[in-house]
Amino acid sequence: MTTLLSEAAVAPARRGVSLLHGWLPPTVWAVAAVVLVLAIGWRNRRWRLVWLPVAIVIGLILAGWTHWYIDAQGLAGDPAPDSLWVWVGLTGLAAAVAVLGWRGSRWWRRGVSVVAVPLCLLSAGLALNLWVGYFPTVPAAWNELTAGPLPDETDLATVQGMRGKGAPTHGALVPVDIPQDASGFKHRTELIYLPPAWFAAGAPKLPVVMMIAGEFNTPSDWPRTGNAIATIDSFAAAHGGNAPVFVFVDVGGSFNNDTECVNGPRGNVADHLTKDVPPYVADTFDVQQANWGVVGWSMGGTCAVDLTVMHPELFGSFVDIAGDMGPNAGTKDQTVARIYGGDASQWPVYDPTTVINKHGPYQGVSGWFAISSDAPQQRKGGYGNPNAVGLGGQDAAGNPGDQTDAANSLCGLGRAHGITCAVVASPGKHDWPFAMDVFKASLPWLAGQVGTPGVAKVPLPGDGQGRAPAGVPLQAATH
C-alpha cells in the first residue's frame, strides 16, 4: 500500500540542473553542433556538390513544414524562438547526412553521423522546452517521462483510513477514476489533493478548487510541472492545515487533444467537468457542492472563465492565467470546424462574451485575470494601453485572441454585469514558470473567496474593488 511521502519529496521539480537557465542547454547545443560538423565533413567533390545540398534542402523543408503545421493548427499564440526552427532543420539535416552519406564513409564517420541525429533532436527538444517551460529541471523531466511518483501521492484507501485520526503534516494527492456516466468522456486518471485539515476529526466541509492545465496536458501537469502541491502545502502550513481541496482534472483524454473544455466531437468535456466531477468529489470526499473555484493556465484559463460564467451556481471564483477571449483553435472558422464539428450554432453557446451578455447580472462571482507585464509595448504603455502586446506577441487590436486584450475586454464586460475582477500583470512569458508564479500569488485571494476555514478574505490587487488604477501596471499580489 502506498503511504504518504516525506516532506523531502514535496518539490522535486524545483531541484536539480535547470533546463530553462544556466549551462546545460547551450552546452548540449555546442556539442551537437560539433558532432554534426564532424558528421558532415569535407569528403569528396560529389558529396559537396550533390548530396550535401540535398541534405540541406531536406533540413529546410522539415523546418518549414514544422513552422507551417504549428501555425496552421493554431497550436500556439506565443511565437517560438528561432532556435527551435534552427534545430528542427538541423535534425533533418543530420538524418539526411546519416542516410545519404552512409555509403563509402569510414566507420568512425558513420558512428558520428548516427550520434548527431539524437543530439540534434535533443537540442530541438531543449529549444521547445525553453519556449513552453514544461520541464524546469532534469529531475522533473525524468520523473515525468518515467511516470515517477507525484508529490504527496498516496491512494484512496489510505486517506480514507486516516480520516478522523488527526491531521498529517502535509496533504495527500490521490489518483481517482471518476465515472463518466453523464458525459461519456473517456478521460485519464485524475487527481485529488486533500489538505491536512481534511483529515482532522470533526472537520467542516472544505471548499473545492478545480485545476486545469494548458492545451498539451496531462492531469499531473499542475502537481508536477506547476509545483502546485508544494505551493498548496506551504499555504496550508501557514494556515493551520487549512486549504481547499484541489481537483486536477483531465480535459483532453490524450496529450494533444485540444478540447477547449466544450462539448463536441473531441469529447463532452464541459459535461464531464460540471456533471461527472462535482458529484463524485462531493460524495467521495465530503466537500462543499457549490462556490467552487477554478484555476486555469493558457487554454485552461479560457476554460476557467467559461465554466464560471456559464455555471455560476457551481463556480464562484476563477483565476484565468493567460487565457483567450473564448474557446480558440485558430480562426473562428477553424475553431467551429475543429472543436464544434462545423456546427456554428455552438460558437455562441461557449463564447464568454455572449454568455455574460445573455446571462445578465451576476452575484457573488469574482475573477483574477493574469497577464504578462513583459511584452515590449506593455512596458512602454502600461496597463490600459490599447496597443499593448500580450503574451501572444501580437498587437491586441489586430488579434482578438490576444490574452491582454481578452483579459481587459472580459473583465470590463464582467464588471458591467456584476462580476468583481481585476487584470493583474506580473513578469513572465507564456510558460509554466509564469503559471506557477501566478498560482502562488493568487492562492491567498482564491482560498478566501471560496470560504476556506481559517483563511480571511483579501481584496483583489488594485483598489480593493477589482479595478486597476488607470495607467498603472499591476504586479502580481503577494500575501
PDB file of C-alpha atoms in Angstrom, residues 20-227:
ATOM      1  CA  LEU A  20      15.451  26.705 -18.512  1.00  0.00           C
ATOM      2  CA  HIS A  21      18.535  28.614 -17.352  1.00  0.00           C
ATOM      3  CA  GLY A  22      22.244  28.090 -16.930  1.00  0.00           C
ATOM      4  CA  TRP A  23      24.812  25.948 -18.683  1.00  0.00           C
ATOM      5  CA  LEU A  24      23.025  22.797 -19.842  1.00  0.00           C
ATOM      6  CA  PRO A  25      21.072  23.885 -22.968  1.00  0.00           C
ATOM      7  CA  PRO A  26      23.960  25.854 -24.570  1.00  0.00           C
ATOM      8  CA  THR A  27      26.381  23.024 -23.732  1.00  0.00           C
ATOM      9  CA  VAL A  28      24.181  20.439 -25.440  1.00  0.00           C
ATOM     10  CA  TRP A  29      23.768  22.749 -28.443  1.00  0.00           C
ATOM     11  CA  ALA A  30      27.539  23.251 -28.723  1.00  0.00           C
ATOM     12  CA  VAL A  31      28.254  19.507 -28.547  1.00  0.00           C
ATOM     13  CA  ALA A  32      25.535  18.766 -31.106  1.00  0.00           C
ATOM     14  CA  ALA A  33      26.928  21.397 -33.480  1.00  0.00           C
ATOM     15  CA  VAL A  34      30.478  19.998 -33.252  1.00  0.00           C
ATOM     16  CA  VAL A  35      29.299  16.418 -33.803  1.00  0.00           C
ATOM     17  CA  LEU A  36      27.151  17.476 -36.768  1.00  0.00           C
ATOM     18  CA  VAL A  37      30.091  19.305 -38.383  1.00  0.00           C
ATOM     19  CA  LEU A  38      32.239  16.157 -37.973  1.00  0.00           C
ATOM     20  CA  ALA A  39      29.445  14.059 -39.458  1.00  0.00           C
ATOM     21  CA  ILE A  40      29.171  16.319 -42.497  1.00  0.00           C
ATOM     22  CA  GLY A  41      32.907  16.565 -43.142  1.00  0.00           C
ATOM     23  CA  TRP A  42      34.563  17.794 -46.331  1.00  0.00           C
ATOM     24  CA  ARG A  43      34.553  14.397 -48.086  1.00  0.00           C
ATOM     25  CA  ASN A  44      34.676  14.326 -51.879  1.00  0.00           C
ATOM     26  CA  ARG A  45      33.547  16.664 -54.639  1.00  0.00           C
ATOM     27  CA  ARG A  46      30.321  14.727 -55.354  1.00  0.00           C
ATOM     28  CA  TRP A  47      29.391  14.931 -51.675  1.00  0.00           C
ATOM     29  CA  ARG A  48      29.942  18.668 -51.541  1.00  0.00           C
ATOM     30  CA  LEU A  49      28.142  19.484 -54.800  1.00  0.00           C
ATOM     31  CA  VAL A  50      25.256  16.962 -54.760  1.00  0.00           C
ATOM     32  CA  TRP A  51      24.458  15.128 -51.555  1.00  0.00           C
ATOM     33  CA  LEU A  52      25.216  17.848 -49.011  1.00  0.00           C
ATOM     34  CA  PRO A  53      22.952  20.398 -50.776  1.00  0.00           C
ATOM     35  CA  VAL A  54      20.208  17.750 -50.894  1.00  0.00           C
ATOM     36  CA  ALA A  55      20.610  17.173 -47.153  1.00  0.00           C
ATOM     37  CA  ILE A  56      20.427  20.933 -46.502  1.00  0.00           C
ATOM     38  CA  VAL A  57      17.221  21.196 -48.551  1.00  0.00           C
ATOM     39  CA  ILE A  58      15.699  18.310 -46.563  1.00  0.00           C
ATOM     40  CA  GLY A  59      16.511  20.159 -43.335  1.00  0.00           C
ATOM     41  CA  LEU A  60      14.954  23.376 -44.613  1.00  0.00           C
ATOM     42  CA  ILE A  61      11.828  21.532 -45.735  1.00  0.00           C
ATOM     43  CA  LEU A  62      11.420  19.914 -42.302  1.00  0.00           C
ATOM     44  CA  ALA A  63      11.850  23.258 -40.511  1.00  0.00           C
ATOM     45  CA  GLY A  64       9.421  24.987 -42.871  1.00  0.00           C
ATOM     46  CA  TRP A  65       6.819  22.235 -42.623  1.00  0.00           C
ATOM     47  CA  THR A  66       7.007  22.244 -38.812  1.00  0.00           C
ATOM     48  CA  HIS A  67       6.563  26.013 -38.733  1.00  0.00           C
ATOM     49  CA  TRP A  68       3.610  25.787 -41.114  1.00  0.00           C
ATOM     50  CA  TYR A  69       1.972  22.960 -39.172  1.00  0.00           C
ATOM     51  CA  ILE A  70       2.158  24.780 -35.825  1.00  0.00           C
ATOM     52  CA  ASP A  71       0.667  27.913 -37.404  1.00  0.00           C
ATOM     53  CA  ALA A  72      -1.990  26.035 -39.385  1.00  0.00           C
ATOM     54  CA  GLN A  73      -3.207  24.092 -36.382  1.00  0.00           C
ATOM     55  CA  GLY A  74      -3.281  27.147 -34.119  1.00  0.00           C
ATOM     56  CA  LEU A  75      -1.089  25.310 -31.621  1.00  0.00           C
ATOM     57  CA  ALA A  76       0.497  28.390 -30.047  1.00  0.00           C
ATOM     58  CA  GLY A  77      -0.068  32.095 -29.657  1.00  0.00           C
ATOM     59  CA  ASP A  78       3.405  32.962 -28.343  1.00  0.00           C
ATOM     60  CA  PRO A  79       5.999  32.985 -31.168  1.00  0.00           C
ATOM     61  CA  ALA A  80       8.560  30.190 -30.958  1.00  0.00           C
ATOM     62  CA  PRO A  81      12.237  31.113 -30.547  1.00  0.00           C
ATOM     63  CA  ASP A  82      14.362  30.993 -33.684  1.00  0.00           C
ATOM     64  CA  SER A  83      16.477  28.311 -32.034  1.00  0.00           C
ATOM     65  CA  LEU A  84      13.578  25.859 -32.336  1.00  0.00           C
ATOM     66  CA  TRP A  85      13.367  26.177 -36.116  1.00  0.00           C
ATOM     67  CA  VAL A  86      17.166  26.045 -36.417  1.00  0.00           C
ATOM     68  CA  TRP A  87      17.405  22.782 -34.503  1.00  0.00           C
ATOM     69  CA  VAL A  88      14.411  21.216 -36.222  1.00  0.00           C
ATOM     70  CA  GLY A  89      16.127  21.976 -39.525  1.00  0.00           C
ATOM     71  CA  LEU A  90      19.481  20.663 -38.286  1.00  0.00           C
ATOM     72  CA  THR A  91      17.789  17.457 -37.113  1.00  0.00           C
ATOM     73  CA  GLY A  92      16.519  16.915 -40.652  1.00  0.00           C
ATOM     74  CA  LEU A  93      19.972  17.739 -41.986  1.00  0.00           C
ATOM     75  CA  ALA A  94      21.630  15.280 -39.595  1.00  0.00           C
ATOM     76  CA  ALA A  95      19.242  12.477 -40.568  1.00  0.00           C
ATOM     77  CA  ALA A  96      19.796  13.150 -44.260  1.00  0.00           C
ATOM     78  CA  VAL A  97      23.591  13.217 -43.781  1.00  0.00           C
ATOM     79  CA  ALA A  98      23.474   9.858 -41.992  1.00  0.00           C
ATOM     80  CA  VAL A  99      21.453   8.245 -44.783  1.00  0.00           C
ATOM     81  CA  LEU A 100      22.887   9.924 -47.883  1.00  0.00           C
ATOM     82  CA  GLY A 101      26.466   9.781 -46.678  1.00  0.00           C
ATOM     83  CA  TRP A 102      26.462   6.222 -45.376  1.00  0.00           C
ATOM     84  CA  ARG A 103      27.894   4.531 -48.469  1.00  0.00           C
ATOM     85  CA  GLY A 104      31.623   4.992 -48.783  1.00  0.00           C
ATOM     86  CA  SER A 105      32.050   6.581 -45.339  1.00  0.00           C
ATOM     87  CA  ARG A 106      34.581   5.346 -42.832  1.00  0.00           C
ATOM     88  CA  TRP A 107      33.284   3.553 -39.755  1.00  0.00           C
ATOM     89  CA  TRP A 108      34.005   6.454 -37.414  1.00  0.00           C
ATOM     90  CA  ARG A 109      32.112   8.951 -39.604  1.00  0.00           C
ATOM     91  CA  ARG A 110      29.140   6.589 -39.765  1.00  0.00           C
ATOM     92  CA  GLY A 111      29.159   6.420 -35.984  1.00  0.00           C
ATOM     93  CA  VAL A 112      29.380  10.200 -35.629  1.00  0.00           C
ATOM     94  CA  SER A 113      26.540  10.619 -38.165  1.00  0.00           C
ATOM     95  CA  VAL A 114      24.295   8.311 -36.164  1.00  0.00           C
ATOM     96  CA  VAL A 115      25.099  10.129 -32.884  1.00  0.00           C
ATOM     97  CA  ALA A 116      24.419  13.531 -34.478  1.00  0.00           C
ATOM     98  CA  VAL A 117      20.741  12.730 -35.100  1.00  0.00           C
ATOM     99  CA  PRO A 118      19.632  12.216 -31.458  1.00  0.00           C
ATOM    100  CA  LEU A 119      21.860  15.085 -30.328  1.00  0.00           C
ATOM    101  CA  CYS A 120      20.155  17.465 -32.766  1.00  0.00           C
ATOM    102  CA  LEU A 121      16.753  16.091 -31.791  1.00  0.00           C
ATOM    103  CA  LEU A 122      17.592  16.636 -28.110  1.00  0.00           C
ATOM    104  CA  SER A 123      18.696  20.182 -28.957  1.00  0.00           C
ATOM    105  CA  ALA A 124      15.352  20.833 -30.652  1.00  0.00           C
ATOM    106  CA  GLY A 125      13.600  19.451 -27.575  1.00  0.00           C
ATOM    107  CA  LEU A 126      15.556  21.789 -25.310  1.00  0.00           C
ATOM    108  CA  ALA A 127      14.623  24.740 -27.535  1.00  0.00           C
ATOM    109  CA  LEU A 128      10.977  23.655 -27.377  1.00  0.00           C
ATOM    110  CA  ASN A 129      11.155  23.374 -23.606  1.00  0.00           C
ATOM    111  CA  LEU A 130      12.677  26.855 -23.320  1.00  0.00           C
ATOM    112  CA  TRP A 131       9.644  28.087 -25.258  1.00  0.00           C
ATOM    113  CA  VAL A 132       6.943  26.434 -23.133  1.00  0.00           C
ATOM    114  CA  GLY A 133       8.789  25.900 -19.826  1.00  0.00           C
ATOM    115  CA  TYR A 134       7.276  22.439 -19.437  1.00  0.00           C
ATOM    116  CA  PHE A 135      10.279  20.797 -17.709  1.00  0.00           C
ATOM    117  CA  PRO A 136      12.075  23.160 -15.300  1.00  0.00           C
ATOM    118  CA  THR A 137      14.854  20.728 -14.328  1.00  0.00           C
ATOM    119  CA  VAL A 138      16.422  17.435 -15.400  1.00  0.00           C
ATOM    120  CA  PRO A 139      14.842  15.502 -12.474  1.00  0.00           C
ATOM    121  CA  ALA A 140      11.420  16.938 -13.352  1.00  0.00           C
ATOM    122  CA  ALA A 141      11.780  15.795 -16.950  1.00  0.00           C
ATOM    123  CA  TRP A 142      12.966  12.340 -15.920  1.00  0.00           C
ATOM    124  CA  ASN A 143      10.176  11.988 -13.368  1.00  0.00           C
ATOM    125  CA  GLU A 144       7.560  12.910 -15.980  1.00  0.00           C
ATOM    126  CA  LEU A 145       8.956  10.713 -18.746  1.00  0.00           C
ATOM    127  CA  THR A 146       9.266   7.720 -16.424  1.00  0.00           C
ATOM    128  CA  ALA A 147       5.887   8.339 -14.738  1.00  0.00           C
ATOM    129  CA  GLY A 148       7.579   8.742 -11.364  1.00  0.00           C
ATOM    130  CA  PRO A 149       5.647   9.417  -8.160  1.00  0.00           C
ATOM    131  CA  LEU A 150       3.990  12.776  -7.692  1.00  0.00           C
ATOM    132  CA  PRO A 151       4.495  14.920  -4.577  1.00  0.00           C
ATOM    133  CA  ASP A 152       2.347  13.716  -1.634  1.00  0.00           C
ATOM    134  CA  GLU A 153       0.969  10.840  -3.752  1.00  0.00           C
ATOM    135  CA  THR A 154      -0.936   8.081  -1.959  1.00  0.00           C
ATOM    136  CA  ASP A 155      -4.136   6.089  -2.570  1.00  0.00           C
ATOM    137  CA  LEU A 156      -7.811   6.378  -1.732  1.00  0.00           C
ATOM    138  CA  ALA A 157      -7.868   3.561   0.817  1.00  0.00           C
ATOM    139  CA  THR A 158      -5.008   5.128   2.748  1.00  0.00           C
ATOM    140  CA  VAL A 159      -6.588   8.571   3.075  1.00  0.00           C
ATOM    141  CA  GLN A 160      -9.982   7.124   3.973  1.00  0.00           C
ATOM    142  CA  GLY A 161      -8.334   5.087   6.708  1.00  0.00           C
ATOM    143  CA  MET A 162      -6.505   8.133   8.058  1.00  0.00           C
ATOM    144  CA  ARG A 163      -9.501  10.471   8.265  1.00  0.00           C
ATOM    145  CA  GLY A 164     -10.546  11.392  11.765  1.00  0.00           C
ATOM    146  CA  LYS A 165      -7.252  10.280  13.257  1.00  0.00           C
ATOM    147  CA  GLY A 166      -5.518  13.641  13.287  1.00  0.00           C
ATOM    148  CA  ALA A 167      -4.096  15.921  10.652  1.00  0.00           C
ATOM    149  CA  PRO A 168      -0.789  14.959   8.988  1.00  0.00           C
ATOM    150  CA  THR A 169       1.998  17.471   8.469  1.00  0.00           C
ATOM    151  CA  HIS A 170       1.151  17.890   4.786  1.00  0.00           C
ATOM    152  CA  GLY A 171      -1.583  16.977   2.357  1.00  0.00           C
ATOM    153  CA  ALA A 172      -2.201  13.920   0.205  1.00  0.00           C
ATOM    154  CA  LEU A 173      -2.597  13.553  -3.550  1.00  0.00           C
ATOM    155  CA  VAL A 174      -4.975  10.777  -4.559  1.00  0.00           C
ATOM    156  CA  PRO A 175      -5.384   9.318  -8.086  1.00  0.00           C
ATOM    157  CA  VAL A 176      -9.071   8.688  -8.829  1.00  0.00           C
ATOM    158  CA  ASP A 177     -11.088   7.196 -11.667  1.00  0.00           C
ATOM    159  CA  ILE A 178     -14.155   9.420 -11.846  1.00  0.00           C
ATOM    160  CA  PRO A 179     -17.176   7.779 -13.528  1.00  0.00           C
ATOM    161  CA  GLN A 180     -18.134   9.251 -16.903  1.00  0.00           C
ATOM    162  CA  ASP A 181     -21.821   8.361 -16.736  1.00  0.00           C
ATOM    163  CA  ALA A 182     -23.135  11.838 -17.538  1.00  0.00           C
ATOM    164  CA  SER A 183     -20.626  12.793 -20.226  1.00  0.00           C
ATOM    165  CA  GLY A 184     -19.300   9.630 -21.794  1.00  0.00           C
ATOM    166  CA  PHE A 185     -15.922  11.390 -21.960  1.00  0.00           C
ATOM    167  CA  LYS A 186     -13.069   8.884 -21.913  1.00  0.00           C
ATOM    168  CA  HIS A 187     -10.617  10.583 -19.614  1.00  0.00           C
ATOM    169  CA  ARG A 188      -7.357   9.639 -17.963  1.00  0.00           C
ATOM    170  CA  THR A 189      -6.794   9.171 -14.230  1.00  0.00           C
ATOM    171  CA  GLU A 190      -7.479  12.414 -12.373  1.00  0.00           C
ATOM    172  CA  LEU A 191      -6.067  13.630  -9.064  1.00  0.00           C
ATOM    173  CA  ILE A 192      -7.464  14.986  -5.784  1.00  0.00           C
ATOM    174  CA  TYR A 193      -5.388  16.934  -3.266  1.00  0.00           C
ATOM    175  CA  LEU A 194      -6.603  16.726   0.339  1.00  0.00           C
ATOM    176  CA  PRO A 195      -5.142  19.296   2.773  1.00  0.00           C
ATOM    177  CA  PRO A 196      -4.188  18.347   6.350  1.00  0.00           C
ATOM    178  CA  ALA A 197      -7.426  19.870   7.691  1.00  0.00           C
ATOM    179  CA  TRP A 198      -9.485  17.332   5.725  1.00  0.00           C
ATOM    180  CA  PHE A 199      -8.114  14.517   7.938  1.00  0.00           C
ATOM    181  CA  ALA A 200      -8.966  16.135  11.281  1.00  0.00           C
ATOM    182  CA  ALA A 201     -11.824  14.733  13.334  1.00  0.00           C
ATOM    183  CA  GLY A 202     -14.976  16.824  13.032  1.00  0.00           C
ATOM    184  CA  ALA A 203     -13.535  18.961  10.246  1.00  0.00           C
ATOM    185  CA  PRO A 204     -16.078  21.147   8.399  1.00  0.00           C
ATOM    186  CA  LYS A 205     -16.768  20.555   4.730  1.00  0.00           C
ATOM    187  CA  LEU A 206     -13.979  22.155   2.779  1.00  0.00           C
ATOM    188  CA  PRO A 207     -14.344  24.180  -0.425  1.00  0.00           C
ATOM    189  CA  VAL A 208     -13.023  22.875  -3.729  1.00  0.00           C
ATOM    190  CA  VAL A 209     -10.833  24.333  -6.473  1.00  0.00           C
ATOM    191  CA  MET A 210     -10.687  22.766  -9.936  1.00  0.00           C
ATOM    192  CA  MET A 211      -7.283  22.957 -11.677  1.00  0.00           C
ATOM    193  CA  ILE A 212      -6.983  22.900 -15.492  1.00  0.00           C
ATOM    194  CA  ALA A 213      -3.748  22.799 -17.479  1.00  0.00           C
ATOM    195  CA  GLY A 214      -2.999  24.035 -20.996  1.00  0.00           C
ATOM    196  CA  GLU A 215      -3.629  22.684 -24.465  1.00  0.00           C
ATOM    197  CA  PHE A 216      -0.986  19.939 -24.373  1.00  0.00           C
ATOM    198  CA  ASN A 217      -1.599  18.430 -20.983  1.00  0.00           C
ATOM    199  CA  THR A 218      -1.921  15.611 -18.509  1.00  0.00           C
ATOM    200  CA  PRO A 219      -3.786  15.803 -15.170  1.00  0.00           C
ATOM    201  CA  SER A 220      -0.409  15.630 -13.427  1.00  0.00           C
ATOM    202  CA  ASP A 221       0.931  18.800 -15.080  1.00  0.00           C
ATOM    203  CA  TRP A 222      -0.115  21.167 -12.302  1.00  0.00           C
ATOM    204  CA  PRO A 223       1.224  18.905  -9.484  1.00  0.00           C
ATOM    205  CA  ARG A 224       4.442  18.068 -11.314  1.00  0.00           C
ATOM    206  CA  THR A 225       5.367  20.898 -13.693  1.00  0.00           C
ATOM    207  CA  GLY A 226       3.428  23.677 -11.976  1.00  0.00           C
ATOM    208  CA  ASN A 227       4.759  22.799  -8.497  1.00  0.00           C
TER     209      ASN A 227
END
